[in-house]
Amino acid sequence: SDFLEFCKKSIETRQCAYYEGTKQENGKPTIAAEQVVAELSALGPQHSEGIIRSCTKVGLCPYYTAELLAKKANVLIGDYFHLLHPNIREAFLKKLDTDLSRCIIILDEAHNVPQRARDLLSTNLTLFMVERALAEAGKFGWKKAAEMLAVIRSVVEGCIDGMEASQELLDKDALCKEMEKYHPYENFIEALKEAADDIREKQKLSFCGSIASFLEAWKGQDHGFSRILQRFESSKGISWELRYDCLDPTLITKQIMGQAYAVICMSGTLLPTEMYADLLGCEGAMQVQYPSPFPKENRLSLIIPETTTRFLKRSREEYEKIGRKSAQLINCIPGNVLIFFPSYDLRSQVFPYLHEHARKRLLVEKQGMTKEEKLSLLNDFKKLKSEGAALIAVATGSF
């Protein structure tokens, strides 16, 4: 959201060279943009990274160039965000000169959609954010914003003092009334927004802006939401978090399901389908399950009861046992082997013993790998299929 505000301001003040190279004052594409769009269209389907490279070479904005390309496209592949976020969806479809009634939407890995929908409508405020915002306000001389932030911190800490449990539901008006003992509620938002606009011009990011957005959201609707105050111990003492949590994903998804020409929700883990239909607001939806396309005779499932990854049983001896057993499997299975661990931590504990006893080359998935690094690792794995290798990965990771 901070980048969006920074981008918007840069365009309004005509300070973004990339946007200036892509769009004219009347909003129509420049000659350079039209030329790049024609070249990219001739190449066929484009990945975002290819568009970024092409645009960077000639000083165009990849986002707005992709937008021009999208108008000509029959199929778009993107993140859920473009359709799930109500404001983004409206702007996105308007730029494409279309509406939901003309869209066939395929939601892949649809079991993730309910949580993503809830996350989009949820927001939080932490003591860390307030402290960082206070530092910002002090650094750039925003005394009024600093005063407002000090009040917010004091009010929330006052609420914490009266808490009996570590987490409690908080009434919307209770917080607002406490703050309004010092200033009108809207004044807090205005002061923080004003400071944020100035701070973003200097460092592109502003915690003051994030807090202003939270205060606006806090005044939102009650139905389908909860307001929670949580107190917890940190390395620096007592800390806290305020949350405005969305509990009902249909507040976002029902409109999409009801207005789109068609919606297909698919996933390998979408059972029970009745539950997901209810969670997503798919009234009267067809629910279909398909069997595995792989012949049963090609599958051999074995369970080895000699090892366990249960947390209470974890020990150096158990890690060594898992490593030895995994190495035995790697050594006796012809060709390539994929080994998945429940977590990166467990993988790290077992790996030294696995490495000691395995006779094939081991390729390791690491946390934070870039897309290029993942593809490179996968290609190396494929090249080793004749001699055989083992890709050591994590069940929640990329492979």
Coordinates of C-alpha atoms in Angstrom, one line a residue:
S1 CA 0.0 0.0 0.0
D2 CA 2.9 2.3 0.7
F3 CA 4.4 1.7 -2.7
L4 CA 1.0 2.2 -4.3
E5 CA 0.7 5.6 -2.6
F6 CA 4.2 6.6 -3.6
C7 CA 3.6 5.5 -7.3
K8 CA 0.3 7.4 -7.4
K9 CA 1.9 10.6 -6.1
S10 CA 4.8 10.3 -8.5
I11 CA 2.4 10.0 -11.4
E12 CA 0.2 12.9 -10.3
T13 CA 3.3 15.2 -9.9
R14 CA 4.8 13.9 -13.2
Q15 CA 8.0 12.7 -11.4
C16 CA 8.0 9.1 -12.8
A17 CA 10.1 8.9 -15.9
Y18 CA 8.8 5.3 -16.6
Y19 CA 5.2 6.4 -16.6
E20 CA 5.9 9.5 -18.7
G21 CA 7.6 7.2 -21.3
T22 CA 4.5 5.0 -21.4
K23 CA 1.4 7.3 -21.1
Q24 CA 0.6 10.7 -22.6
E25 CA -1.1 13.4 -20.6
N26 CA -4.4 12.3 -22.0
G27 CA -3.8 8.8 -20.8
K28 CA -3.2 7.3 -24.2
P29 CA -0.1 5.2 -24.9
T30 CA 3.0 6.9 -26.2
I31 CA 4.5 5.9 -29.6
A32 CA 7.3 4.0 -27.8
A33 CA 4.7 2.1 -25.7
E34 CA 2.7 1.2 -28.8
Q35 CA 5.8 -0.1 -30.5
V36 CA 6.8 -2.3 -27.5
V37 CA 3.2 -3.6 -27.2
A38 CA 3.2 -4.5 -30.9
E39 CA 6.6 -6.3 -30.6
L40 CA 5.5 -8.2 -27.5
S41 CA 2.1 -9.1 -29.0
A42 CA 3.9 -10.6 -32.0
L43 CA 6.0 -12.8 -29.7
G44 CA 2.9 -14.5 -28.2
P45 CA 2.2 -15.3 -24.5
Q46 CA 4.5 -13.3 -22.2
H47 CA 5.7 -13.9 -18.7
S48 CA 5.9 -10.8 -16.5
E49 CA 9.7 -11.0 -16.2
G50 CA 10.0 -10.9 -20.0
I51 CA 7.8 -7.8 -20.1
I52 CA 9.9 -6.2 -17.3
R53 CA 13.2 -6.8 -19.3
S54 CA 11.7 -5.4 -22.5
C55 CA 10.3 -2.3 -20.9
T56 CA 13.4 -1.5 -18.8
K57 CA 15.6 -1.4 -21.9
V58 CA 13.5 1.5 -23.3
G59 CA 12.5 3.2 -20.1
L60 CA 8.8 2.2 -20.0
C61 CA 6.7 1.2 -17.1
P62 CA 6.2 -2.6 -17.2
Y63 CA 2.9 -2.4 -15.2
Y64 CA 1.2 0.0 -17.6
T65 CA 2.7 -1.8 -20.6
A66 CA 1.3 -5.1 -19.3
E67 CA -2.0 -3.4 -18.9
L68 CA -2.0 -2.4 -22.6
L69 CA -1.2 -5.9 -23.5
A70 CA -3.9 -7.3 -21.3
K71 CA -6.6 -5.4 -23.3
K72 CA -5.6 -7.5 -26.3
A73 CA -5.4 -10.9 -24.5
N74 CA -8.0 -13.7 -24.2
V75 CA -6.3 -15.3 -21.3
L76 CA -4.6 -13.6 -18.3
I77 CA -2.7 -15.4 -15.5
G78 CA -2.2 -13.5 -12.3
D79 CA -2.4 -13.5 -8.5
Y80 CA -5.8 -13.8 -6.8
F81 CA -5.3 -10.3 -5.5
H82 CA -6.4 -8.7 -8.8
L83 CA -9.8 -10.1 -8.5
L84 CA -10.3 -10.6 -4.7
H85 CA -9.5 -7.1 -3.6
P86 CA -12.7 -5.1 -4.2
N87 CA -11.1 -1.8 -5.1
I88 CA -8.3 -3.4 -7.2
R89 CA -10.8 -5.6 -9.0
E90 CA -12.9 -2.6 -10.0
A91 CA -9.9 -0.7 -11.3
F92 CA -8.4 -3.8 -13.0
L93 CA -11.5 -4.7 -14.9
K94 CA -12.1 -1.1 -15.9
K95 CA -8.6 -0.9 -17.4
L96 CA -9.3 -4.0 -19.4
D97 CA -12.6 -2.5 -20.7
T98 CA -14.6 -5.5 -19.3
D99 CA -16.6 -6.6 -16.3
L100 CA -17.1 -9.7 -14.3
S101 CA -20.1 -10.9 -16.3
R102 CA -17.8 -11.3 -19.3
C103 CA -15.1 -13.2 -17.4
I104 CA -14.5 -17.0 -17.0
I105 CA -12.5 -17.2 -13.8
I106 CA -10.4 -20.3 -13.0
L107 CA -9.1 -20.3 -9.4
D108 CA -6.2 -22.7 -9.1
E109 CA -5.2 -24.1 -5.7
A110 CA -8.7 -22.8 -4.6
H111 CA -8.2 -24.2 -1.1
N112 CA -6.0 -21.1 -0.5
V113 CA -8.8 -18.6 -1.5
P114 CA -10.8 -18.4 1.8
Q115 CA -7.7 -17.4 3.8
R116 CA -6.4 -15.0 1.1
A117 CA -9.8 -13.3 1.0
R118 CA -9.9 -13.0 4.8
D119 CA -6.3 -11.6 4.8
L120 CA -7.2 -8.9 2.2
L121 CA -9.9 -7.5 4.5
S122 CA -7.8 -7.9 7.7
T123 CA -5.3 -5.4 9.1
N124 CA -3.3 -5.0 12.3
L125 CA -1.5 -2.4 14.4
T126 CA 1.5 -3.3 16.6
L127 CA 3.6 -1.5 19.2
F128 CA 6.6 -2.0 16.8
M129 CA 4.7 0.0 14.1
V130 CA 3.9 2.8 16.5
E131 CA 7.5 3.0 17.7
R132 CA 8.8 3.1 14.1
A133 CA 6.2 5.8 13.2
L134 CA 7.3 7.9 16.2
A135 CA 10.9 7.6 15.0
E136 CA 9.8 8.7 11.5
A137 CA 7.8 11.6 12.8
G138 CA 10.7 12.8 14.9
K139 CA 13.2 12.4 12.1
F140 CA 11.2 14.5 9.7
G141 CA 9.9 17.1 12.2
W142 CA 6.2 16.1 12.3
K143 CA 5.4 17.1 15.9
K144 CA 1.6 16.9 15.5
A145 CA 1.8 13.3 14.1
A146 CA 4.2 12.4 17.0
E147 CA 1.7 13.7 19.5
M148 CA -1.1 11.7 18.0
L149 CA 1.1 8.5 18.0
A150 CA 2.0 9.0 21.6
V151 CA -1.8 9.2 22.4
I152 CA -2.5 6.0 20.5
R153 CA 0.3 4.2 22.3
S154 CA -1.0 5.5 25.7
V155 CA -4.6 4.5 25.0
V156 CA -3.8 1.0 23.9
E157 CA -1.5 0.5 26.8
G158 CA -4.3 1.6 29.1
C159 CA -6.5 -1.1 27.6
I160 CA -3.8 -3.7 28.2
D161 CA -3.5 -2.8 31.8
G162 CA -7.1 -3.8 32.3
M163 CA -6.8 -7.1 30.5
E164 CA -7.4 -10.4 32.4
A165 CA -6.4 -12.7 29.5
S166 CA -3.6 -12.4 27.0
Q167 CA -6.1 -11.9 24.2
E168 CA -9.5 -10.2 24.4
L169 CA -12.2 -9.0 22.0
L170 CA -12.3 -5.2 22.0
D171 CA -15.3 -3.0 21.2
K172 CA -14.9 -0.6 18.3
D173 CA -16.3 2.4 20.1
A174 CA -14.3 1.7 23.3
L175 CA -11.0 2.5 21.5
C176 CA -12.5 5.5 19.6
K177 CA -13.9 7.1 22.7
E178 CA -10.7 6.8 24.6
M179 CA -8.8 8.5 21.7
E180 CA -11.5 11.2 21.4
K181 CA -10.7 12.3 25.0
Y182 CA -7.6 13.9 23.4
H183 CA -8.6 14.7 19.8
P184 CA -11.5 13.9 17.3
Y185 CA -10.9 10.5 15.8
E186 CA -10.7 11.8 12.2
N187 CA -7.9 14.3 13.3
F188 CA -5.7 11.3 14.1
I189 CA -6.1 9.9 10.6
E190 CA -5.6 13.3 8.9
A191 CA -2.5 14.2 10.8
L192 CA -0.9 10.8 10.1
K193 CA -1.9 10.9 6.4
E194 CA -0.4 14.3 6.0
A195 CA 2.9 13.2 7.6
A196 CA 2.9 10.0 5.6
D197 CA 2.6 11.9 2.2
D198 CA 5.7 14.0 3.1
I199 CA 7.7 11.0 4.5
R200 CA 7.1 8.9 1.4
E201 CA 8.5 11.6 -0.8
K202 CA 11.8 11.3 1.2
Q203 CA 12.0 7.5 1.8
K204 CA 9.1 5.9 -0.1
L205 CA 7.8 4.0 2.9
S206 CA 5.9 5.3 5.9
F207 CA 4.7 3.6 9.1
C208 CA 2.6 6.7 9.7
G209 CA 0.6 5.9 6.6
S210 CA 0.1 2.3 7.7
I211 CA -1.3 3.4 11.0
A212 CA -3.7 5.9 9.3
S213 CA -4.9 3.0 7.1
F214 CA -5.5 0.8 10.2
L215 CA -7.5 3.6 12.0
E216 CA -9.7 4.0 8.9
A217 CA -10.3 0.2 8.7
W218 CA -11.0 0.0 12.5
K219 CA -14.2 2.1 11.9
G220 CA -15.4 -0.5 9.3
Q221 CA -18.3 -2.8 9.5
D222 CA -19.0 -5.2 12.3
H223 CA -20.7 -8.1 10.5
G224 CA -18.1 -10.8 9.6
F225 CA -15.3 -9.1 11.6
S226 CA -13.7 -9.3 15.0
R227 CA -11.6 -6.7 16.8
I228 CA -8.9 -8.3 19.0
L229 CA -6.3 -6.9 21.4
Q230 CA -3.4 -9.2 22.2
R231 CA -0.8 -8.8 24.9
F232 CA 2.5 -10.8 24.8
E233 CA 6.0 -10.9 26.2
S234 CA 8.8 -9.8 23.9
S235 CA 12.6 -9.5 24.3
K236 CA 12.0 -5.8 25.3
G237 CA 9.1 -6.4 27.7
I238 CA 5.4 -6.3 27.3
S239 CA 4.2 -5.7 23.7
W240 CA 0.8 -5.7 22.0
E241 CA -1.1 -6.0 18.8
L242 CA -4.5 -4.7 17.7
R243 CA -6.2 -6.7 15.0
Y244 CA -9.3 -6.1 12.8
D245 CA -9.8 -9.6 11.5
C246 CA -12.1 -10.7 8.7
L247 CA -13.8 -14.0 9.6
D248 CA -16.1 -14.4 6.5
P249 CA -14.4 -14.8 3.1
T250 CA -17.8 -14.6 1.3
L251 CA -17.8 -10.9 2.0
I252 CA -15.3 -10.8 -1.0
T253 CA -16.0 -14.1 -2.9
K254 CA -19.8 -14.1 -3.0
Q255 CA -19.9 -11.1 -5.4
I256 CA -17.4 -12.8 -7.7
M257 CA -19.3 -16.1 -7.7
G258 CA -22.6 -14.3 -8.3
Q259 CA -21.5 -11.9 -11.1
A260 CA -18.9 -13.7 -13.2
Y261 CA -19.9 -15.5 -16.4
A262 CA -18.4 -18.7 -14.8
V263 CA -16.1 -19.7 -12.0
I264 CA -14.1 -22.9 -11.8
C265 CA -12.5 -23.6 -8.4
M266 CA -9.9 -26.4 -8.6
S267 CA -7.3 -28.0 -6.4
G268 CA -5.9 -31.4 -5.4
T269 CA -6.9 -30.7 -1.8
L270 CA -10.4 -29.3 -2.1
L271 CA -12.2 -31.8 0.1
P272 CA -14.8 -31.7 1.4
T273 CA -16.2 -29.8 -1.6
E274 CA -19.3 -28.9 0.3
M275 CA -17.3 -27.0 2.9
Y276 CA -15.4 -25.0 0.3
A277 CA -18.6 -24.3 -1.6
D278 CA -20.0 -22.8 1.6
L279 CA -16.8 -20.9 2.5
L280 CA -16.6 -19.3 -1.0
G281 CA -20.3 -18.6 -1.3
C282 CA -20.8 -20.9 -4.3
E283 CA -24.6 -21.5 -4.1
G284 CA -25.8 -24.3 -6.3
A285 CA -22.3 -25.1 -7.6
M286 CA -21.5 -28.4 -9.4
Q287 CA -19.2 -30.4 -7.2
V288 CA -17.0 -33.0 -9.1
Q289 CA -14.2 -35.2 -7.9
Y290 CA -11.9 -37.0 -10.3
P291 CA -9.8 -40.1 -9.5
S292 CA -6.0 -40.1 -9.8
P293 CA -4.9 -40.5 -13.4
F294 CA -1.9 -42.6 -12.3
P295 CA -2.4 -46.4 -12.5
K296 CA -2.6 -48.1 -9.1
E297 CA -0.1 -50.7 -10.2
N298 CA 2.5 -47.9 -10.7
R299 CA 2.2 -46.8 -7.1
L300 CA 3.9 -48.5 -4.1
S301 CA 3.2 -46.9 -0.8
L302 CA 5.3 -48.1 2.1
I303 CA 5.3 -46.9 5.8
I304 CA 8.4 -47.5 7.8
P305 CA 7.5 -47.6 11.5
E306 CA 11.1 -47.6 12.7
T307 CA 11.4 -43.8 12.4
T308 CA 9.2 -40.9 13.6
T309 CA 9.2 -37.1 13.1
R310 CA 6.9 -36.6 16.2
F311 CA 8.1 -33.5 18.0
L312 CA 8.4 -35.2 21.4
K313 CA 10.5 -38.0 19.9
R314 CA 13.0 -35.8 18.1
S315 CA 16.6 -36.3 19.2
R316 CA 20.1 -36.7 17.7
E317 CA 19.6 -40.5 17.6
E318 CA 16.2 -40.2 15.8
Y319 CA 17.8 -37.7 13.2
E320 CA 20.6 -40.2 12.6
K321 CA 18.1 -43.1 12.2
I322 CA 16.0 -41.1 9.7
G323 CA 19.2 -40.1 7.8
R324 CA 20.4 -43.7 7.5
K325 CA 17.0 -45.0 6.4
S326 CA 16.6 -42.3 3.8
A327 CA 20.1 -43.0 2.5
Q328 CA 19.2 -46.7 2.2
L329 CA 16.2 -45.8 0.1
I330 CA 18.2 -43.4 -2.1
N331 CA 20.9 -46.0 -2.7
C332 CA 18.5 -48.9 -3.7
I333 CA 16.0 -47.0 -5.8
P334 CA 17.1 -46.7 -9.5
G335 CA 17.3 -43.2 -11.0
N336 CA 16.1 -40.0 -9.3
V337 CA 14.6 -39.7 -5.9
L338 CA 12.7 -36.9 -4.2
I339 CA 12.8 -36.7 -0.4
F340 CA 10.4 -34.3 1.3
F341 CA 10.8 -33.3 5.0
P342 CA 8.1 -31.7 7.1
S343 CA 10.2 -28.5 7.7
Y344 CA 13.5 -26.9 6.8
D345 CA 14.6 -27.2 10.4
L346 CA 14.0 -31.0 10.5
R347 CA 15.7 -31.3 7.1
S348 CA 18.8 -29.5 8.5
Q349 CA 19.0 -31.8 11.5
V350 CA 18.8 -35.0 9.4
F351 CA 20.9 -33.8 6.4
P352 CA 24.5 -34.5 7.9
Y353 CA 23.6 -38.2 8.4
L354 CA 21.9 -38.4 5.0
H355 CA 24.9 -36.9 3.4
E356 CA 27.2 -39.3 5.2
H357 CA 25.5 -42.5 4.0
A358 CA 23.9 -41.6 0.6
R359 CA 25.9 -42.7 -2.5
K360 CA 24.1 -40.5 -5.0
R361 CA 24.5 -36.8 -5.5
L362 CA 22.3 -34.7 -3.3
L363 CA 20.6 -31.5 -4.5
V364 CA 19.1 -29.3 -1.7
E365 CA 16.2 -26.9 -1.8
K366 CA 17.0 -23.9 0.3
Q367 CA 14.8 -21.2 1.9
G368 CA 14.4 -18.0 0.0
M369 CA 15.6 -19.3 -3.4
T370 CA 14.8 -17.1 -6.4
K371 CA 12.7 -18.4 -9.2
E372 CA 15.8 -18.7 -11.4
E373 CA 17.6 -20.7 -8.6
K374 CA 14.7 -23.1 -8.3
L375 CA 14.6 -23.7 -12.1
S376 CA 18.3 -24.2 -12.2
L377 CA 18.1 -26.8 -9.4
L378 CA 15.3 -28.6 -11.2
N379 CA 17.2 -28.7 -14.5
D380 CA 20.3 -30.1 -12.7
F381 CA 18.1 -32.7 -11.2
K382 CA 16.6 -33.7 -14.6
K383 CA 20.1 -33.9 -16.2
L384 CA 21.2 -36.4 -13.5
K385 CA 18.3 -38.9 -14.2
S386 CA 20.5 -41.5 -15.9
E387 CA 23.1 -41.8 -13.0
G388 CA 20.5 -40.9 -10.4
A389 CA 20.4 -38.1 -7.8
A390 CA 18.3 -37.1 -4.8
L391 CA 16.5 -33.8 -4.5
I392 CA 16.2 -33.0 -0.7
A393 CA 13.1 -30.7 -0.3
V394 CA 10.4 -29.6 2.1
A395 CA 6.7 -30.6 1.9
T396 CA 5.6 -27.0 2.2
G397 CA 8.2 -25.7 -0.2
S398 CA 8.3 -25.1 -4.0
F399 CA 8.8 -28.7 -5.2

